[in-house]
mmCIF file of C-alpha atoms and ligand atoms in Angstrom:
data_model
loop_
_atom_site.group_PDB
_atom_site.id
_atom_site.type_symbol
_atom_site.label_atom_id
_atom_site.label_comp_id
_atom_site.label_asym_id
_atom_site.label_seq_id
_atom_site.Cartn_x
_atom_site.Cartn_y
_atom_site.Cartn_z
ATOM 1 C CA MET F 1 14.515 5.021 5.139
ATOM 2 C CA HIS F 2 13.674 7.643 2.876
ATOM 3 C CA ASP F 3 11.262 11.055 2.276
ATOM 4 C CA ILE F 4 8.304 10.602 0.305
ATOM 5 C CA PHE F 5 7.360 14.097 -2.085
ATOM 6 C CA SER F 6 7.420 15.993 -5.121
ATOM 7 C CA GLU F 7 6.074 12.862 -8.071
ATOM 8 C CA GLU F 8 6.761 10.170 -4.881
ATOM 9 C CA GLN F 9 4.009 11.783 -3.357
ATOM 10 C CA LYS F 10 1.965 11.541 -6.643
ATOM 11 C CA TYR F 11 2.282 7.769 -6.837
ATOM 12 C CA PHE F 12 1.934 7.305 -2.900
ATOM 13 C CA GLN F 13 -1.810 9.499 -3.400
ATOM 14 C CA LYS F 14 -3.167 7.427 -6.610
ATOM 15 C CA ILE F 15 -2.116 4.360 -4.771
ATOM 16 C CA TYR F 16 -4.251 5.514 -1.259
ATOM 17 C CA GLU F 17 -7.157 6.332 -3.154
ATOM 18 C CA VAL F 18 -7.663 2.961 -5.702
ATOM 19 C CA CYS F 19 -7.600 1.064 -2.353
ATOM 20 C CA GLU F 20 -9.869 3.204 -0.159
ATOM 21 C CA ASP F 21 -11.993 2.997 -3.193
ATOM 22 C CA ILE F 22 -11.715 -0.853 -3.640
ATOM 23 C CA ALA F 23 -11.498 -0.998 -0.035
ATOM 24 C CA ASN F 24 -15.593 1.176 0.829
ATOM 25 C CA PHE F 25 -16.657 -1.349 -2.226
ATOM 26 C CA TYR F 26 -16.157 -4.538 -0.434
ATOM 27 C CA GLN F 27 -17.313 -3.098 3.014
ATOM 28 C CA PHE F 28 -13.537 -3.087 4.968
ATOM 29 C CA GLN F 29 -13.293 -0.099 7.820
ATOM 30 C CA LYS F 30 -9.914 1.209 7.774
ATOM 31 C CA ILE F 31 -7.556 0.449 10.718
ATOM 32 C CA GLU F 32 -4.808 2.107 11.806
ATOM 33 C CA THR F 33 -2.304 0.724 14.613
ATOM 34 C CA PRO F 34 0.739 2.400 16.711
ATOM 35 C CA ILE F 35 4.118 1.845 14.883
ATOM 36 C CA LEU F 36 5.574 1.008 17.848
ATOM 37 C CA GLU F 37 4.293 -2.570 19.877
ATOM 38 C CA GLU F 38 5.611 -4.956 22.106
ATOM 39 C CA THR F 39 8.044 -7.333 21.160
ATOM 40 C CA GLU F 40 6.120 -10.346 22.127
ATOM 41 C CA LEU F 41 3.366 -9.318 19.686
ATOM 42 C CA PHE F 42 5.968 -10.127 16.679
ATOM 43 C CA SER F 43 8.248 -12.848 18.400
ATOM 44 C CA ARG F 44 4.836 -14.600 18.901
ATOM 45 C CA GLY F 45 3.268 -13.451 16.026
ATOM 46 C CA ILE F 46 6.347 -14.141 12.888
ATOM 47 C CA GLY F 47 8.110 -16.598 14.758
ATOM 48 C CA ILE F 48 11.528 -16.401 16.743
ATOM 49 C CA SER F 49 12.896 -18.943 13.544
ATOM 50 C CA THR F 50 11.445 -15.899 10.664
ATOM 51 C CA ASP F 51 14.353 -13.319 9.522
ATOM 52 C CA ILE F 52 12.242 -10.972 10.613
ATOM 53 C CA VAL F 53 12.693 -11.824 14.220
ATOM 54 C CA GLY F 54 15.901 -12.953 14.459
ATOM 55 C CA LYS F 55 17.579 -10.264 12.485
ATOM 56 C CA GLN F 56 15.495 -7.181 11.223
ATOM 57 C CA MET F 57 13.346 -5.691 14.273
ATOM 58 C CA PHE F 58 14.096 -2.590 15.333
ATOM 59 C CA SER F 59 13.458 -2.650 18.582
ATOM 60 C CA LEU F 60 14.245 -0.744 21.784
ATOM 61 C CA ARG F 61 14.172 -0.713 26.340
ATOM 62 C CA THR F 62 12.015 1.576 27.108
ATOM 63 C CA LYS F 63 13.172 3.825 30.742
ATOM 64 C CA GLY F 64 10.460 1.202 32.329
ATOM 65 C CA GLY F 65 11.870 -1.377 31.204
ATOM 66 C CA ASP F 66 9.558 -2.765 28.539
ATOM 67 C CA TYR F 67 11.170 -4.230 25.497
ATOM 68 C CA LEU F 68 8.626 -2.842 22.258
ATOM 69 C CA THR F 69 9.423 -2.920 18.294
ATOM 70 C CA LEU F 70 8.623 -0.987 15.558
ATOM 71 C CA ARG F 71 5.736 -3.006 13.752
ATOM 72 C CA PRO F 72 7.816 -5.656 10.672
ATOM 73 C CA GLU F 73 4.417 -5.612 9.063
ATOM 74 C CA GLY F 74 0.829 -5.137 9.832
ATOM 75 C CA THR F 75 -1.289 -8.706 10.106
ATOM 76 C CA ALA F 76 0.038 -9.113 13.952
ATOM 77 C CA PRO F 77 -0.626 -5.900 15.142
ATOM 78 C CA VAL F 78 -3.979 -5.791 13.178
ATOM 79 C CA VAL F 79 -4.463 -8.925 14.779
ATOM 80 C CA ARG F 80 -3.795 -7.381 18.307
ATOM 81 C CA ALA F 81 -6.461 -5.071 17.955
ATOM 82 C CA PHE F 82 -8.939 -7.401 16.602
ATOM 83 C CA ILE F 83 -7.988 -9.246 20.223
ATOM 84 C CA GLU F 84 -8.391 -6.281 22.620
ATOM 85 C CA GLN F 85 -11.146 -4.323 21.143
ATOM 86 C CA GLY F 86 -13.447 -7.466 21.946
ATOM 87 C CA MET F 87 -14.359 -7.474 17.560
ATOM 88 C CA HIS F 88 -15.023 -11.153 18.217
ATOM 89 C CA ASN F 89 -18.425 -10.146 19.681
ATOM 90 C CA LEU F 90 -19.036 -7.897 16.510
ATOM 91 C CA PRO F 91 -20.892 -9.747 13.236
ATOM 92 C CA GLN F 92 -18.956 -11.910 11.477
ATOM 93 C CA PRO F 93 -16.911 -11.639 9.382
ATOM 94 C CA VAL F 94 -14.479 -7.878 10.443
ATOM 95 C CA LYS F 95 -12.449 -6.995 7.507
ATOM 96 C CA LEU F 96 -9.950 -4.665 8.096
ATOM 97 C CA TRP F 97 -7.714 -2.181 6.197
ATOM 98 C CA TYR F 98 -4.668 0.025 6.420
ATOM 99 C CA PHE F 99 -1.817 1.694 4.906
ATOM 100 C CA GLY F 100 0.831 2.676 6.534
ATOM 101 C CA PRO F 101 5.163 2.830 7.438
ATOM 102 C CA TYR F 102 6.570 -0.071 8.614
ATOM 103 C CA PHE F 103 10.153 -0.771 8.993
ATOM 104 C CA ARG F 104 12.576 -3.745 9.070
ATOM 105 C CA TYR F 105 16.397 -3.035 9.196
ATOM 106 C CA GLU F 106 17.681 -4.310 6.215
ATOM 107 C CA ARG F 107 21.272 -4.463 3.926
ATOM 108 C CA PRO F 108 20.791 -1.241 1.835
ATOM 109 C CA GLN F 109 20.305 -1.970 -2.094
ATOM 110 C CA ALA F 110 18.425 -0.550 -4.583
ATOM 111 C CA GLY F 111 14.184 0.225 -4.083
ATOM 112 C CA ARG F 112 14.455 -1.299 -0.653
ATOM 113 C CA TYR F 113 14.103 0.375 2.792
ATOM 114 C CA ARG F 114 14.762 0.360 5.770
ATOM 115 C CA GLN F 115 11.134 2.143 7.105
ATOM 116 C CA PHE F 116 8.611 1.151 3.788
ATOM 117 C CA TRP F 117 5.078 1.692 3.144
ATOM 118 C CA GLN F 118 2.649 -1.274 3.420
ATOM 119 C CA LEU F 119 -1.205 -1.828 2.053
ATOM 120 C CA GLY F 120 -2.997 -4.548 3.684
ATOM 121 C CA PHE F 121 -6.538 -6.217 3.814
ATOM 122 C CA GLU F 122 -7.052 -8.835 6.280
ATOM 123 C CA VAL F 123 -11.076 -11.072 6.488
ATOM 124 C CA PHE F 124 -11.617 -12.553 10.537
ATOM 125 C CA GLY F 125 -14.174 -14.911 11.945
ATOM 126 C CA GLU F 126 -14.541 -16.407 7.877
ATOM 127 C CA GLU F 127 -13.177 -20.181 7.367
ATOM 128 C CA SER F 128 -15.234 -20.695 3.493
ATOM 129 C CA PRO F 129 -12.400 -21.009 0.725
ATOM 130 C CA VAL F 130 -14.172 -17.746 -1.143
ATOM 131 C CA VAL F 131 -12.824 -15.530 1.285
ATOM 132 C CA ASP F 132 -9.006 -16.842 0.338
ATOM 133 C CA ALA F 133 -10.479 -16.514 -3.346
ATOM 134 C CA GLN F 134 -11.324 -13.082 -2.446
ATOM 135 C CA ILE F 135 -8.516 -11.274 -0.950
ATOM 136 C CA ILE F 136 -6.876 -12.325 -3.800
ATOM 137 C CA GLN F 137 -9.368 -11.128 -6.273
ATOM 138 C CA ILE F 138 -9.188 -7.579 -4.246
ATOM 139 C CA PHE F 139 -5.231 -7.111 -4.421
ATOM 140 C CA TYR F 140 -6.077 -8.356 -8.557
ATOM 141 C CA ASN F 141 -8.060 -5.607 -8.500
ATOM 142 C CA ILE F 142 -5.907 -2.829 -7.134
ATOM 143 C CA LEU F 143 -3.026 -3.224 -8.912
ATOM 144 C CA ARG F 144 -5.097 -2.943 -12.293
ATOM 145 C CA GLU F 145 -7.322 -0.133 -11.222
ATOM 146 C CA ILE F 146 -3.002 1.166 -10.747
ATOM 147 C CA ARG F 147 -2.817 0.180 -14.395
ATOM 148 C CA LEU F 148 -0.655 -3.127 -14.416
ATOM 149 C CA LYS F 149 -1.668 -5.273 -16.539
ATOM 150 C CA LYS F 150 0.267 -7.848 -17.052
ATOM 151 C CA LEU F 151 -0.383 -9.564 -12.914
ATOM 152 C CA ILE F 152 0.171 -12.900 -12.618
ATOM 153 C CA ILE F 153 -1.186 -15.093 -8.986
ATOM 154 C CA GLU F 154 1.026 -17.431 -7.748
ATOM 155 C CA ILE F 155 -0.523 -20.043 -5.715
ATOM 156 C CA ASN F 156 -0.047 -22.839 -2.736
ATOM 157 C CA SER F 157 -1.028 -25.136 -0.295
ATOM 158 C CA ILE F 158 0.496 -25.402 2.684
ATOM 159 C CA GLY F 159 -1.297 -27.360 4.324
ATOM 160 C CA ASP F 160 -2.272 -27.263 8.689
ATOM 161 C CA SER F 161 -1.116 -28.409 11.762
ATOM 162 C CA GLN F 162 -3.345 -31.725 10.110
ATOM 163 C CA CYS F 163 -1.118 -32.620 7.486
ATOM 164 C CA ARG F 164 2.128 -30.312 8.124
ATOM 165 C CA PRO F 165 4.077 -32.405 10.373
ATOM 166 C CA TYR F 166 4.060 -35.218 8.726
ATOM 167 C CA TYR F 167 4.987 -33.596 5.818
ATOM 168 C CA LYS F 168 7.433 -31.219 7.713
ATOM 169 C CA LYS F 169 9.583 -34.982 8.625
ATOM 170 C CA LEU F 170 9.188 -35.746 4.653
ATOM 171 C CA LEU F 171 11.276 -33.074 4.220
ATOM 172 C CA VAL F 172 13.538 -32.493 6.447
ATOM 173 C CA SER F 173 14.185 -36.129 5.721
ATOM 174 C CA TYR F 174 14.922 -35.836 2.210
ATOM 175 C CA PHE F 175 16.817 -33.029 2.957
ATOM 176 C CA ARG F 176 19.260 -34.556 5.269
ATOM 177 C CA SER F 177 20.650 -36.917 3.102
ATOM 178 C CA ARG F 178 21.290 -34.252 0.768
ATOM 179 C CA GLU F 179 22.436 -32.115 3.506
ATOM 180 C CA GLY F 180 26.303 -31.489 2.307
ATOM 181 C CA ALA F 181 25.439 -29.955 -1.627
ATOM 182 C CA LEU F 182 22.905 -27.195 0.741
ATOM 183 C CA CYS F 183 23.938 -23.268 1.175
ATOM 184 C CA ALA F 184 25.155 -22.249 4.641
ATOM 185 C CA ASP F 185 21.278 -20.231 5.526
ATOM 186 C CA CYS F 186 19.654 -23.759 4.383
ATOM 187 C CA ARG F 187 21.682 -26.016 6.553
ATOM 188 C CA ARG F 188 20.269 -23.776 8.822
ATOM 189 C CA ARG F 189 16.753 -23.568 8.268
ATOM 190 C CA LEU F 190 16.670 -27.094 8.175
ATOM 191 C CA ARG F 191 17.496 -27.036 11.393
ATOM 192 C CA GLU F 192 15.444 -24.438 12.779
ATOM 193 C CA ASN F 193 13.039 -24.728 9.717
ATOM 194 C CA PRO F 194 12.730 -26.384 6.659
ATOM 195 C CA LEU F 195 10.024 -25.311 5.190
ATOM 196 C CA ARG F 196 12.409 -21.906 4.493
ATOM 197 C CA ILE F 197 14.504 -24.278 2.661
ATOM 198 C CA LEU F 198 12.217 -24.648 -0.531
ATOM 199 C CA ASP F 199 12.040 -20.335 -0.452
ATOM 200 C CA CYS F 200 16.042 -20.213 -1.069
ATOM 201 C CA LYS F 201 17.462 -18.271 -4.742
ATOM 202 C CA GLU F 202 20.703 -20.270 -4.118
ATOM 203 C CA GLU F 203 21.428 -21.988 -7.745
ATOM 204 C CA LYS F 204 22.447 -25.400 -5.705
ATOM 205 C CA CYS F 205 19.414 -25.864 -3.793
ATOM 206 C CA GLN F 206 17.255 -25.162 -6.517
ATOM 207 C CA ARG F 207 18.308 -27.937 -8.294
ATOM 208 C CA ILE F 208 17.752 -29.935 -4.996
ATOM 209 C CA ILE F 209 14.484 -28.491 -4.130
ATOM 210 C CA SER F 210 12.896 -29.447 -7.653
ATOM 211 C CA GLN F 211 12.988 -32.708 -6.560
ATOM 212 C CA ALA F 212 12.063 -32.297 -2.824
ATOM 213 C CA PRO F 213 8.267 -33.314 -1.811
ATOM 214 C CA GLN F 214 6.085 -31.493 -2.319
ATOM 215 C CA MET F 215 3.281 -29.903 -0.157
ATOM 216 C CA ILE F 216 0.130 -30.406 -2.404
ATOM 217 C CA ASP F 217 0.607 -34.330 -2.479
ATOM 218 C CA HIS F 218 0.603 -34.490 1.057
ATOM 219 C CA LEU F 219 -2.308 -32.062 1.895
ATOM 220 C CA CYS F 220 -5.645 -33.957 4.195
ATOM 221 C CA GLU F 221 -8.642 -33.879 3.101
ATOM 222 C CA SER F 222 -10.180 -30.587 4.848
ATOM 223 C CA CYS F 223 -7.124 -28.955 3.420
ATOM 224 C CA HIS F 224 -7.457 -30.020 -0.413
ATOM 225 C CA SER F 225 -10.860 -29.842 -0.323
ATOM 226 C CA HIS F 226 -10.103 -26.465 0.906
ATOM 227 C CA PHE F 227 -7.410 -25.299 -2.083
ATOM 228 C CA LYS F 228 -8.984 -27.671 -4.545
ATOM 229 C CA GLU F 229 -12.156 -25.062 -4.139
ATOM 230 C CA VAL F 230 -9.910 -21.644 -4.130
ATOM 231 C CA LEU F 231 -8.981 -22.602 -7.470
ATOM 232 C CA GLU F 232 -12.091 -23.023 -8.139
ATOM 233 C CA PHE F 233 -13.330 -19.861 -7.051
ATOM 234 C CA LEU F 234 -10.382 -18.247 -9.242
ATOM 235 C CA ASP F 235 -11.791 -20.031 -12.187
ATOM 236 C CA GLY F 236 -14.792 -18.786 -12.045
ATOM 237 C CA LEU F 237 -13.381 -14.946 -11.728
ATOM 238 C CA GLU F 238 -10.975 -15.498 -15.113
ATOM 239 C CA LEU F 239 -8.070 -14.653 -12.694
ATOM 240 C CA PRO F 240 -4.335 -15.831 -14.363
ATOM 241 C CA TYR F 241 -2.976 -17.699 -11.773
ATOM 242 C CA HIS F 242 0.503 -20.883 -11.971
ATOM 243 C CA LEU F 243 0.670 -23.317 -9.088
ATOM 244 C CA ASN F 244 3.682 -22.780 -6.720
ATOM 245 C CA PRO F 245 5.066 -26.005 -5.415
ATOM 246 C CA TYR F 246 7.679 -23.979 -3.517
ATOM 247 C CA LEU F 247 6.229 -20.888 -3.029
ATOM 248 C CA VAL F 248 5.837 -21.172 1.145
ATOM 249 C CA ARG F 249 6.643 -16.998 1.991
ATOM 250 C CA GLY F 250 8.423 -15.834 5.213
ATOM 251 C CA LEU F 251 6.052 -15.546 7.827
ATOM 252 C CA ASP F 252 5.559 -18.897 10.349
ATOM 253 C CA TYR F 253 1.742 -18.524 10.639
ATOM 254 C CA TYR F 254 0.245 -19.283 7.879
ATOM 255 C CA THR F 255 -1.896 -21.901 7.578
ATOM 256 C CA LYS F 256 -3.526 -23.715 3.026
ATOM 257 C CA THR F 257 -3.753 -20.934 1.218
ATOM 258 C CA VAL F 258 -0.447 -19.069 0.118
ATOM 259 C CA PHE F 259 -0.303 -16.762 -2.739
ATOM 260 C CA GLU F 260 1.691 -14.331 -4.281
ATOM 261 C CA ILE F 261 0.977 -11.328 -7.788
ATOM 262 C CA TYR F 262 3.608 -10.566 -9.574
ATOM 263 C CA GLU F 263 3.722 -8.403 -12.377
ATOM 264 C CA GLU F 264 4.948 -11.071 -15.275
ATOM 265 C CA SER F 265 7.807 -9.288 -17.250
ATOM 266 C CA PRO F 266 11.671 -10.876 -16.910
ATOM 267 C CA GLU F 267 12.260 -7.084 -15.210
ATOM 268 C CA GLY F 268 8.874 -7.583 -12.769
ATOM 269 C CA ARG F 269 10.397 -10.427 -11.455
ATOM 270 C CA ALA F 270 13.370 -10.092 -10.596
ATOM 271 C CA LEU F 271 12.244 -6.671 -8.249
ATOM 272 C CA GLY F 272 9.964 -9.818 -6.336
ATOM 273 C CA ALA F 273 5.957 -10.177 -5.092
ATOM 274 C CA LEU F 274 4.058 -6.635 -5.690
ATOM 275 C CA ALA F 275 1.660 -8.315 -3.194
ATOM 276 C CA GLY F 276 1.497 -11.607 -0.701
ATOM 277 C CA GLY F 277 -0.780 -12.888 1.505
ATOM 278 C CA GLY F 278 -2.581 -15.869 2.505
ATOM 279 C CA ARG F 279 -4.938 -18.010 5.451
ATOM 280 C CA TYR F 280 -3.511 -18.273 8.838
ATOM 281 C CA ASP F 281 -6.397 -19.652 11.004
ATOM 282 C CA PRO F 282 -4.195 -20.330 14.320
ATOM 283 C CA LEU F 283 -2.627 -16.632 14.679
ATOM 284 C CA ILE F 284 -5.421 -15.275 16.930
ATOM 285 C CA LYS F 285 -5.807 -17.925 19.526
ATOM 286 C CA LEU F 286 -1.607 -18.191 19.400
ATOM 287 C CA LEU F 287 -2.127 -14.629 20.196
ATOM 288 C CA GLY F 288 -4.581 -14.935 22.621
ATOM 289 C CA GLY F 289 -7.872 -14.607 21.314
ATOM 290 C CA LYS F 290 -10.694 -16.616 20.714
ATOM 291 C CA ASP F 291 -10.207 -19.401 17.883
ATOM 292 C CA THR F 292 -10.766 -17.419 15.234
ATOM 293 C CA PRO F 293 -9.994 -18.057 11.597
ATOM 294 C CA GLY F 294 -8.120 -14.951 9.125
ATOM 295 C CA CYS F 295 -7.259 -14.545 5.568
ATOM 296 C CA GLY F 296 -5.290 -11.916 4.440
ATOM 297 C CA CYS F 297 -3.008 -9.285 2.062
ATOM 298 C CA ALA F 298 -0.354 -7.288 1.509
ATOM 299 C CA ALA F 299 1.678 -5.098 -0.910
ATOM 300 C CA GLY F 300 4.714 -3.011 -0.833
ATOM 301 C CA VAL F 301 3.876 0.428 -2.022
ATOM 302 C CA GLU F 302 7.439 1.694 -2.775
ATOM 303 C CA ARG F 303 7.054 -1.902 -4.584
ATOM 304 C CA ILE F 304 4.503 -1.017 -6.175
ATOM 305 C CA VAL F 305 5.440 2.459 -7.261
ATOM 306 C CA ALA F 306 9.035 1.646 -8.508
ATOM 307 C CA GLU F 307 6.709 -0.880 -10.934
ATOM 308 C CA MET F 308 4.355 2.021 -11.603
ATOM 309 C CA LYS F 309 7.674 3.933 -13.018
ATOM 310 C CA ARG F 310 8.601 1.626 -15.357
ATOM 311 C CA GLU F 311 5.107 0.829 -16.864
ATOM 312 C CA GLY F 312 5.819 4.463 -17.687
ATOM 313 C CA ILE F 313 2.462 5.361 -15.970
ATOM 314 C CA LYS F 314 2.098 8.672 -15.352
ATOM 315 C CA PHE F 315 -1.042 10.340 -14.032
ATOM 316 C CA LYS F 316 -2.859 13.345 -15.409
ATOM 317 C CA LYS F 317 -2.401 16.923 -14.723
ATOM 318 C CA GLU F 318 -3.476 18.728 -11.849
ATOM 319 C CA LYS F 319 -6.040 21.670 -12.581
ATOM 320 C CA GLU F 320 -4.604 24.663 -12.666
ATOM 321 C CA PRO F 321 -5.620 27.367 -11.722
ATOM 322 C CA GLU F 322 -7.257 30.006 -14.083
ATOM 323 C CA ILE F 323 -7.162 33.217 -12.017
ATOM 324 C CA PHE F 324 -3.823 35.337 -11.187
ATOM 325 C CA LEU F 325 -5.129 37.743 -7.752
ATOM 326 C CA ALA F 326 -2.080 41.204 -7.960
ATOM 327 C CA GLN F 327 -2.157 43.657 -5.385
ATOM 328 C CA LEU F 328 -0.450 46.856 -4.372
ATOM 329 C CA GLY F 329 0.121 48.625 -1.491
ATOM 330 C CA ASN F 330 -1.380 47.770 2.640
ATOM 331 C CA LEU F 331 -5.046 48.286 2.137
ATOM 332 C CA ALA F 332 -5.513 46.475 -1.596
ATOM 333 C CA LYS F 333 -3.879 43.350 0.131
ATOM 334 C CA ARG F 334 -5.890 43.229 2.867
ATOM 335 C CA ARG F 335 -8.776 43.248 0.612
ATOM 336 C CA SER F 336 -7.102 40.708 -1.748
ATOM 337 C CA LEU F 337 -6.081 37.791 0.929
ATOM 338 C CA ARG F 338 -10.066 38.326 1.410
ATOM 339 C CA LEU F 339 -11.144 38.443 -1.869
ATOM 340 C CA LEU F 340 -8.512 35.011 -1.894
ATOM 341 C CA GLU F 341 -10.808 33.640 0.856
ATOM 342 C CA ASP F 342 -14.012 34.469 -1.540
ATOM 343 C CA PHE F 343 -12.369 32.242 -3.423
ATOM 344 C CA ARG F 344 -12.087 29.508 -2.468
ATOM 345 C CA ALA F 345 -15.635 29.711 -1.111
ATOM 346 C CA ALA F 346 -16.896 29.591 -4.624
ATOM 347 C CA LYS F 347 -14.160 26.471 -5.180
ATOM 348 C CA ILE F 348 -12.112 28.229 -8.186
ATOM 349 C CA GLN F 349 -8.588 28.324 -8.139
ATOM 350 C CA VAL F 350 -6.866 31.558 -7.827
ATOM 351 C CA ALA F 351 -2.571 31.815 -7.343
ATOM 352 C CA GLU F 352 -1.415 34.950 -5.944
ATOM 353 C CA SER F 353 2.077 36.271 -4.104
ATOM 354 C CA PHE F 354 0.879 37.859 -1.702
ATOM 355 C CA GLY F 355 4.417 38.393 0.128
ATOM 356 C CA ARG F 356 5.847 40.141 -2.969
ATOM 357 C CA ASP F 357 5.383 43.687 -3.551
ATOM 358 C CA SER F 358 6.354 44.853 -6.815
ATOM 359 C CA LEU F 359 3.360 44.867 -9.679
ATOM 360 C CA LYS F 360 6.540 43.887 -12.055
ATOM 361 C CA ALA F 361 7.412 40.244 -10.318
ATOM 362 C CA GLN F 362 3.467 39.466 -9.517
ATOM 363 C CA LEU F 363 2.412 40.004 -13.349
ATOM 364 C CA ALA F 364 5.721 38.053 -14.398
ATOM 365 C CA LYS F 365 4.374 34.960 -11.971
ATOM 366 C CA ALA F 366 0.317 35.864 -13.652
ATOM 367 C CA ASP F 367 2.213 35.486 -16.912
ATOM 368 C CA LYS F 368 4.720 32.163 -16.107
ATOM 369 C CA LEU F 369 1.551 30.338 -14.526
ATOM 370 C CA GLY F 370 -0.150 31.090 -17.963
ATOM 371 C CA VAL F 371 -3.026 32.329 -16.009
ATOM 372 C CA LYS F 372 -6.640 33.404 -17.985
ATOM 373 C CA TYR F 373 -6.995 36.459 -16.065
ATOM 374 C CA THR F 374 -5.141 38.538 -14.218
ATOM 375 C CA LEU F 375 -6.890 40.141 -10.911
ATOM 376 C CA ILE F 376 -5.226 43.678 -10.032
ATOM 377 C CA LEU F 377 -6.103 45.661 -6.826
ATOM 378 C CA GLY F 378 -4.059 49.221 -6.638
ATOM 379 C CA GLN F 379 -4.721 51.289 -3.940
ATOM 380 C CA GLN F 380 -6.095 53.071 -5.817
ATOM 381 C CA GLU F 381 -9.539 50.080 -6.539
ATOM 382 C CA ALA F 382 -8.906 49.565 -3.152
ATOM 383 C CA LEU F 383 -9.974 53.100 -2.034
ATOM 384 C CA GLU F 384 -12.981 52.998 -4.878
ATOM 385 C CA GLY F 385 -14.238 49.314 -3.510
ATOM 386 C CA THR F 386 -13.071 47.948 -7.249
ATOM 387 C CA ILE F 387 -10.641 46.261 -9.192
ATOM 388 C CA ILE F 388 -9.470 45.583 -12.465
ATOM 389 C CA VAL F 389 -9.708 42.567 -14.804
ATOM 390 C CA LYS F 390 -7.461 41.527 -17.043
ATOM 391 C CA ASP F 391 -8.067 39.464 -20.435
ATOM 392 C CA MET F 392 -4.255 38.128 -20.708
ATOM 393 C CA ALA F 393 -5.297 36.457 -24.494
ATOM 394 C CA LEU F 394 -7.067 39.627 -25.488
ATOM 395 C CA GLY F 395 -4.254 42.219 -24.036
ATOM 396 C CA ARG F 396 -8.015 44.017 -22.708
ATOM 397 C CA GLN F 397 -9.429 45.606 -19.040
ATOM 398 C CA GLU F 398 -12.499 47.051 -17.613
ATOM 399 C CA THR F 399 -12.777 47.621 -14.248
ATOM 400 C CA ILE F 400 -15.763 45.676 -11.419
ATOM 401 C CA LYS F 401 -16.729 46.656 -8.204
ATOM 402 C CA ILE F 402 -14.937 44.349 -6.165
ATOM 403 C CA GLU F 403 -18.225 42.208 -4.621
ATOM 404 C CA LYS F 404 -19.104 41.112 -7.504
ATOM 405 C CA THR F 405 -15.205 39.779 -8.441
ATOM 406 C CA VAL F 406 -15.770 35.732 -7.534
ATOM 407 C CA ARG F 407 -19.660 36.294 -9.167
ATOM 408 C CA GLU F 408 -18.786 38.089 -12.754
ATOM 409 C CA MET F 409 -14.723 35.241 -12.625
ATOM 410 C CA GLU F 410 -17.378 32.494 -12.254
ATOM 411 C CA LYS F 411 -19.577 33.073 -15.154
ATOM 412 C CA ARG F 412 -16.125 34.390 -17.509
ATOM 413 C CA LEU F 413 -14.897 31.005 -17.112
ATOM 414 C CA LYS F 414 -17.902 29.138 -17.893
ATOM 415 C CA SER F 415 -18.477 31.035 -21.016
ATOM 416 C CA ARG F 416 -14.898 29.795 -22.265
HETATM 417 ZN ZN1 ZN P 501 19.716 -22.440 0.407
HETATM 418 ZN ZN1 ZN P 502 -4.314 -30.495 6.187
#
């Protein structure tokens, strides 16, 4: 788990702002769900046979005997909220987005954290393929706005309860006849979750996978036309995509469309997908709600930050203060504290070092900051109700009335 501060915080902030802008444009409402949920939400929603539920959850038992889990992903909690808050009574579709920390127990490796941040967008109550295309467009836009340029979308359809069981049978019999050549993980997947074999990165499995039957050839009528329409919308939007028949995604609840977005470079590839999502029509009913279709996508914030750094994406320098307020003596310090508030109300940035009493130290700091003006309020000035304005470039200084300071400085900064 890691601290986020300094440079890192700027990257997070930038990503958040881009998301918020895009969410507002497409009229998504922000939602924040609790970090802890009942363990059952994830074991039912994500699927017992997945790595997440099997190995990666931080779970605990409360004093009252409840089993709780630190949320490992965002969709199941948002679906829980949709059901619990009766959002099916709202005008549909309901569009929600989130940005927050998630938790998975994973082997420590570069760029992977046990507390990691995700942003996600979900649409409930709309089964049209136009929503699938829009979700892809939204994530493409987010990554583009962050200035990642070489993006590629990988897309597949994994069918639904009509056509997937038959395909699964075909797949199982194909792999069963070659079981001895599969890795140990895949032999286990063959019993528990055969679709996940298609995900295996082991070379010996890859060779077998490349000859395996493909879902896309076995889609039922409705899945087939849904997928075709999604691709037509993507074509219409001129989004660059590849069909990837082996893309299945790690979670059990997906139906029909699944997709991932990558940065198209060897290094970007090696680091994995920037965003991934798909359609999950049965999930809301599975978790106890009314039968409501859903479609969504999530992206890893740390993963995006790593890509931004790799691409050398920098930020504009923040606006720095042009005025330093120096003070000497107790009365002057009290007046300075008030004056600082007047500047804040006028939205003028002013630096200070009120904790220091030495004028020399304060002026040294003003120098270091490279401000244009230093205001000096000494004991004498405080008594007379005046203040010294020093033009740092010209080295000239003059005394003005303290109550005119903010207006005077506003004028001077503007005229420069
Ligand atoms: Zn394998
Ligand atoms: Zn189907």
